[in-house]
XYZ file of C-alpha atoms in Angstrom:
442
model
C -3.255 -35.091 52.497
C -3.069 -35.128 49.049
C 0.389 -34.455 47.488
C 1.791 -35.078 43.894
C 5.133 -35.794 42.653
C 6.939 -35.137 39.419
C 10.638 -36.478 38.286
C 12.625 -33.791 36.580
C 15.016 -35.924 34.531
C 18.682 -34.836 35.339
C 19.402 -34.128 31.623
C 16.991 -31.051 31.763
C 19.485 -29.539 34.197
C 23.063 -28.455 33.563
C 25.241 -31.771 33.620
C 27.165 -30.193 36.852
C 26.650 -33.169 39.245
C 25.421 -36.501 37.694
C 24.328 -37.874 41.104
C 22.057 -34.780 41.273
C 18.307 -35.290 41.128
C 15.200 -33.083 40.984
C 11.786 -33.766 42.038
C 8.705 -31.616 41.811
C 6.235 -31.543 44.539
C 3.049 -30.441 45.052
C 0.519 -30.516 48.360
C -2.980 -29.551 47.752
C -4.063 -26.596 49.720
C -7.294 -27.787 50.887
C -5.745 -30.728 52.794
C -3.092 -28.425 54.026
C -5.227 -26.330 55.782
C -7.411 -28.919 56.926
C -4.285 -30.576 58.705
C -3.092 -27.119 60.207
C -6.670 -26.958 61.679
C -6.348 -30.551 63.314
C -2.849 -29.779 65.061
C -4.347 -26.314 66.121
C -7.307 -28.197 67.962
C -4.609 -30.740 69.455
C -2.303 -27.969 70.660
C -5.774 -25.807 71.888
C -6.412 -28.916 74.501
C -3.245 -28.278 76.217
C -2.896 -24.376 75.971
C -3.794 -22.470 79.252
C -4.563 -18.826 79.291
C -5.613 -16.568 81.741
C -9.389 -16.291 81.713
C -10.235 -19.654 80.037
C -10.389 -23.014 81.304
C -7.568 -25.468 80.039
C -8.320 -26.329 76.522
C -11.324 -23.891 75.842
C -9.398 -20.948 74.367
C -10.797 -19.409 71.216
C -9.271 -20.932 68.083
C -8.370 -17.439 67.164
C -6.126 -17.040 70.349
C -4.484 -20.818 69.769
C -3.696 -19.950 66.125
C -2.159 -16.598 66.840
C 0.272 -18.505 69.512
C 0.680 -21.877 67.658
C -0.229 -21.115 63.880
C 3.449 -20.572 62.918
C 4.257 -23.934 64.556
C 1.302 -26.001 63.303
C 1.798 -24.926 59.444
C 5.605 -25.546 59.920
C 4.992 -29.016 61.311
C 2.261 -29.839 58.738
C 4.256 -28.701 55.674
C 7.258 -30.677 56.821
C 5.231 -33.670 57.263
C 3.568 -33.242 54.063
C 6.831 -32.747 52.057
C 8.343 -35.507 53.672
C 5.701 -38.131 53.143
C 5.588 -36.608 49.011
C 9.531 -37.219 49.123
C 9.648 -40.498 50.576
C 7.041 -41.775 48.171
C 8.690 -40.465 45.340
C 11.850 -41.894 46.312
C 10.698 -45.468 47.299
C 8.734 -45.316 43.951
C 11.655 -44.566 41.854
C 14.254 -46.574 43.991
C 16.554 -44.031 44.598
C 19.058 -44.065 47.338
C 19.270 -40.503 48.584
C 22.671 -39.463 49.708
C 22.372 -36.568 52.523
C 19.305 -34.566 53.129
C 17.172 -33.106 50.115
C 17.303 -29.288 49.656
C 13.674 -28.116 49.428
C 12.635 -24.900 47.382
C 9.386 -23.116 47.044
C 8.214 -22.627 43.505
C 6.758 -19.503 42.208
C 3.249 -20.787 40.840
C 0.025 -19.497 40.074
C -2.032 -22.371 41.715
C -4.894 -21.360 43.940
C -5.215 -24.939 45.004
C -1.537 -26.346 45.450
C 1.820 -25.346 46.724
C 4.596 -26.066 44.596
C 7.845 -27.068 45.627
C 11.015 -28.861 44.006
C 13.315 -31.487 46.197
C 17.187 -31.235 45.177
C 19.179 -34.010 46.248
C 22.189 -36.554 45.381
C 21.862 -40.064 45.137
C 24.424 -42.902 45.878
C 26.382 -43.775 42.804
C 26.169 -47.270 41.303
C 29.406 -48.913 42.499
C 30.943 -51.753 40.325
C 33.858 -53.224 42.184
C 36.925 -53.422 39.408
C 38.959 -56.887 38.885
C 41.766 -57.498 41.049
C 43.519 -60.375 39.013
C 46.412 -58.085 37.523
C 46.778 -55.913 40.952
C 49.899 -56.732 42.553
C 50.053 -56.241 46.415
C 53.367 -56.284 48.432
C 52.983 -57.570 51.958
C 55.885 -56.997 54.076
C 56.982 -59.834 56.580
C 58.576 -59.490 59.757
C 59.324 -62.139 62.677
C 60.252 -60.626 66.179
C 63.458 -62.258 67.700
C 65.628 -61.599 70.709
C 67.798 -58.868 68.824
C 64.551 -56.695 68.487
C 63.648 -57.293 72.092
C 67.059 -56.097 72.711
C 67.075 -53.455 70.657
C 63.299 -52.550 72.540
C 65.046 -52.625 75.974
C 67.815 -50.198 74.734
C 65.158 -47.452 73.800
C 63.141 -48.024 76.924
C 66.474 -47.634 78.896
C 67.333 -44.314 76.555
C 63.777 -43.061 77.758
C 64.786 -43.392 81.287
C 68.250 -41.757 81.068
C 69.698 -39.156 83.551
C 72.794 -36.812 83.243
C 75.439 -36.514 85.747
C 77.897 -33.502 85.457
C 81.359 -34.136 83.819
C 84.394 -32.454 83.777
C 85.377 -33.267 80.272
C 84.691 -31.962 76.636
C 81.074 -32.316 75.365
C 80.308 -35.306 72.699
C 77.178 -36.753 71.132
C 74.751 -37.763 73.820
C 75.990 -34.870 76.525
C 73.353 -32.935 77.694
C 74.917 -29.187 77.702
C 73.912 -25.904 79.106
C 74.951 -22.747 77.099
C 74.665 -19.223 76.421
C 74.896 -17.960 72.813
C 74.701 -15.141 70.658
C 74.102 -14.784 66.995
C 74.919 -11.760 64.443
C 74.290 -11.124 61.248
C 77.045 -8.763 60.006
C 77.866 -6.953 63.194
C 74.060 -7.081 64.280
C 71.961 -9.614 66.569
C 69.296 -11.170 64.970
C 66.000 -12.118 66.359
C 65.833 -15.413 67.911
C 69.503 -15.818 68.266
C 70.065 -15.351 71.780
C 69.695 -17.341 74.635
C 71.026 -18.032 78.345
C 71.014 -21.113 80.071
C 69.723 -22.904 77.073
C 70.077 -26.742 77.594
C 69.918 -29.344 75.079
C 71.084 -32.826 74.232
C 73.739 -33.102 71.377
C 72.898 -35.308 68.715
C 68.933 -35.020 69.197
C 68.483 -32.459 66.599
C 67.378 -29.782 68.997
C 69.864 -27.534 67.099
C 71.041 -27.214 63.828
C 74.332 -29.878 62.840
C 76.528 -27.003 61.993
C 75.741 -25.509 65.417
C 76.208 -28.847 67.524
C 79.012 -29.642 65.738
C 80.623 -26.269 67.389
C 79.881 -26.941 70.497
C 81.065 -30.820 70.548
C 84.629 -30.333 72.175
C 84.199 -27.647 74.453
C 84.368 -28.278 78.156
C 82.383 -26.178 81.070
C 83.856 -22.411 81.091
C 85.061 -22.740 77.329
C 83.843 -20.280 74.629
C 83.815 -20.386 70.892
C 83.059 -17.906 67.946
C 82.238 -19.706 64.716
C 80.582 -18.966 61.692
C 77.820 -21.130 59.766
C 74.994 -20.610 57.236
C 71.536 -21.353 57.763
C 69.936 -24.114 55.099
C 68.185 -22.491 52.286
C 64.978 -23.735 53.552
C 64.990 -22.528 57.121
C 61.664 -21.734 58.340
C 62.483 -18.225 59.441
C 62.607 -16.700 55.671
C 64.901 -13.541 56.930
C 67.578 -16.374 58.059
C 67.268 -18.841 55.148
C 70.485 -19.446 53.306
C 72.216 -16.385 55.511
C 75.514 -16.613 56.714
C 75.856 -15.706 60.479
C 78.435 -16.019 63.439
C 77.594 -16.938 66.926
C 79.476 -16.392 70.091
C 78.907 -19.544 72.527
C 79.988 -20.278 76.188
C 79.383 -23.816 77.695
C 78.620 -23.581 81.168
C 77.699 -27.285 81.903
C 78.530 -30.637 80.379
C 76.883 -33.606 81.812
C 77.206 -37.365 80.652
C 74.396 -39.685 80.086
C 74.129 -42.487 82.656
C 71.528 -45.388 81.708
C 69.769 -47.391 84.127
C 71.015 -50.832 84.987
C 68.645 -54.218 83.400
C 67.873 -55.095 86.873
C 64.772 -55.703 89.331
C 64.291 -52.034 89.835
C 64.415 -51.334 85.977
C 61.658 -54.038 85.644
C 59.554 -52.857 88.436
C 59.477 -49.227 86.682
C 58.269 -51.300 83.816
C 55.036 -52.051 85.654
C 56.578 -55.955 86.619
C 55.769 -55.926 90.281
C 57.833 -58.697 91.362
C 61.200 -57.440 89.626
C 61.492 -60.547 87.387
C 63.571 -60.008 84.637
C 62.514 -62.972 82.619
C 58.754 -62.063 82.962
C 59.939 -58.447 81.986
C 61.476 -59.668 78.882
C 58.683 -62.001 77.960
C 56.258 -59.286 78.423
C 58.166 -56.654 75.990
C 58.146 -59.372 73.693
C 54.564 -60.056 73.837
C 53.631 -56.504 73.318
C 56.590 -55.664 70.573
C 54.764 -59.092 68.762
C 51.355 -56.994 69.119
C 52.760 -54.148 67.744
C 54.608 -55.675 64.883
C 51.335 -57.674 64.009
C 49.351 -54.509 63.880
C 51.753 -52.485 61.528
C 52.208 -55.124 59.532
C 48.306 -55.435 59.233
C 48.066 -51.557 58.889
C 50.473 -51.595 55.920
C 48.835 -54.200 53.866
C 45.537 -52.746 54.551
C 46.322 -49.632 52.971
C 47.808 -51.310 49.919
C 44.202 -53.238 49.412
C 42.236 -49.844 50.232
C 44.724 -48.324 47.463
C 43.881 -51.306 44.979
C 40.199 -50.924 45.425
C 40.124 -47.302 44.843
C 42.363 -48.062 41.272
C 40.187 -50.354 39.893
C 36.749 -48.882 41.072
C 36.382 -45.481 40.070
C 33.223 -44.131 41.966
C 32.118 -40.403 42.481
C 31.608 -39.281 46.290
C 28.343 -37.307 46.739
C 29.283 -33.884 47.830
C 26.753 -33.810 50.608
C 28.395 -36.926 52.143
C 31.949 -34.994 51.409
C 30.556 -31.821 53.318
C 29.669 -33.928 56.168
C 32.879 -35.767 56.519
C 34.536 -32.490 56.220
C 32.454 -31.356 59.199
C 33.193 -34.381 61.365
C 37.091 -34.321 60.272
C 37.270 -30.255 61.449
C 35.527 -31.129 64.871
C 38.009 -33.783 65.538
C 40.769 -31.550 64.419
C 39.572 -28.824 66.797
C 39.125 -31.156 69.731
C 42.802 -32.680 69.231
C 44.227 -29.227 69.200
C 42.232 -28.460 72.482
C 43.502 -31.553 74.044
C 46.911 -30.248 73.325
C 46.050 -26.708 75.114
C 45.397 -24.711 71.767
C 42.164 -22.786 71.684
C 40.098 -23.182 68.526
C 40.360 -19.076 68.075
C 44.079 -19.784 67.760
C 44.073 -22.270 65.446
C 41.352 -21.531 62.833
C 40.553 -24.676 60.834
C 40.027 -24.431 57.242
C 37.568 -26.743 55.311
C 40.064 -27.257 52.390
C 42.397 -28.803 54.791
C 40.256 -31.895 54.784
C 38.776 -32.068 51.219
C 41.142 -34.866 49.721
C 40.906 -36.950 53.090
C 36.968 -36.611 52.801
C 36.725 -37.627 49.244
C 38.983 -40.701 49.906
C 37.116 -41.843 53.107
C 33.639 -41.549 51.388
C 34.823 -43.183 48.126
C 36.311 -46.087 50.502
C 33.012 -46.456 52.473
C 31.179 -46.968 49.277
C 33.539 -49.293 48.011
C 33.934 -51.384 50.761
C 29.986 -51.606 51.463
C 29.472 -52.639 47.917
C 32.144 -55.341 48.373
C 30.738 -56.685 52.056
C 27.312 -56.451 50.360
C 27.930 -58.621 47.265
C 30.204 -61.304 49.187
C 28.047 -61.407 52.104
C 31.128 -60.598 54.209
C 30.263 -60.691 57.962
C 31.983 -60.386 61.166
C 33.123 -64.058 62.288
C 32.898 -64.125 66.021
C 36.202 -66.287 66.479
C 37.863 -63.288 64.739
C 35.841 -60.736 66.889
C 36.871 -62.850 70.044
C 40.681 -62.907 68.909
C 40.779 -59.150 68.311
C 39.231 -57.992 71.858
C 41.618 -60.802 73.708
C 44.652 -59.397 71.549
C 43.728 -56.103 72.945
C 43.239 -57.018 76.382
C 46.473 -58.444 76.743
C 48.157 -55.092 77.185
C 45.825 -54.511 80.433
C 46.551 -55.949 84.114
C 43.374 -58.100 84.083
C 42.797 -58.990 80.442
C 39.764 -61.129 81.352
C 37.995 -58.168 82.793
C 38.472 -56.133 79.379
C 36.918 -59.205 77.580
C 33.853 -59.036 79.645
C 33.405 -55.563 79.379
C 33.287 -55.372 75.578
C 30.769 -58.108 75.461
C 28.777 -55.803 77.898
C 29.074 -53.007 75.543
C 26.942 -53.221 72.493
C 28.603 -49.795 70.964
C 32.227 -51.302 71.708
C 31.489 -54.673 70.355
C 30.382 -53.286 67.070
C 33.350 -51.390 66.782
C 35.218 -54.264 66.847
C 32.734 -56.230 64.615
C 33.514 -53.542 61.997
C 37.152 -53.907 62.394
C 36.524 -57.828 61.531
C 34.482 -57.164 58.917
C 37.216 -54.849 57.524
C 39.446 -57.559 57.798
C 37.391 -59.889 55.928
C 37.509 -57.454 53.097
C 41.209 -57.295 53.262
C 41.443 -61.350 53.037
C 39.065 -61.079 50.072
C 41.239 -58.783 48.047
C 44.718 -60.727 48.924
C 42.693 -63.896 47.816
C 42.158 -62.425 44.357
C 45.072 -60.122 44.106
C 48.788 -61.241 43.360
C 50.415 -60.890 46.703
C 54.346 -60.705 46.810
C 55.719 -61.141 50.175
C 59.227 -59.656 50.953
C 60.911 -58.937 54.607
C 61.120 -55.247 55.863
C 63.833 -54.069 58.397
C 62.701 -53.629 61.850
C 63.526 -49.783 62.109
C 61.546 -49.133 59.020
C 58.487 -50.982 60.156
C 58.422 -49.093 63.719
C 59.041 -45.721 61.674
C 62.360 -45.031 63.498
C 65.513 -43.216 61.969
C 68.444 -45.675 61.161
């Protein structure tokens, strides 16, 4: 089929999007109709109609049933072929799917169209010599293992009723009634409400008023809601509360013994083995967090020195992907999509950043011929497998799953990019506090 193309320079269009291109396409009507006829003949061979032997139905009936389908397929193929030839001839890298627009034309021999699309931007990775990257370092010691053990004990705390005044860490059950002026306010009343003092379940002033009360004791106190309180009608307002403590329970932490070890998955209850496994898991988590921190700085550095425009088509596709991911996550939490209307604008900045980084990383990998080191891939898989009961089985599983292995190889290539940047930038190492690294409040 004869097709012709003509490229309309971007300068002839409004300079709104410098990545946008327009190519004019022309399809010869005679060739188009010939292609349609050939398609109908092929379709007619399979058509079964009452009163006709298979494949012997008149072409007029075949055209009536399959004409629109044949014309659509013929035109689509012709335009795809013409566009592909034009793109290849001009060495354009198309980003997203082109928008094909029919043109009004007086031609009696050709169909005229315009293809509008974006191209990938040229990426020139900036110099990194003057970029400073702070790489935090941390080494796990017995102190961090002890701290983690304390947290594990806190997670398994139980409470026993105590005949004494409530203090921080105690679990209390209370009735309360709040008033603004002389009138109760919405949300200010509860019966048999339980919470742990010091966990932040209630406002600090409220908890402070409960501390010191025993079961059966009551108290009336005044307090002022914070100015930034989520309920606008209460923000910054002075109120009073009547509180009655009905139960005080003291925390009881489990002993670090064989039963505790078994609760953590150490079947034989061996405390040395338990501690060793905690240390191993902790080292892996610390290593992952240190890598994540330096990786984020590397990505920020690449973005800073390498300005690049993200094609709108790719950004829109990424926004849709992020929206679908958000919906799936909310559904997993029991929230139906209609109860959580996801808005595209929430994801614009994230989508733009991801596309920009994807373009930059691809250029770094291409220019420097970075590849996944098989030894690094193996190390990543073995490290991930250590958290499972049968690590060797997990390793074999990864190598037997091409898609999963490709994901690990992508991680290894990304690590190679990080190393490449660190080798060029000014790297300053400094220690970090354990609590800060783990994202815990001090």
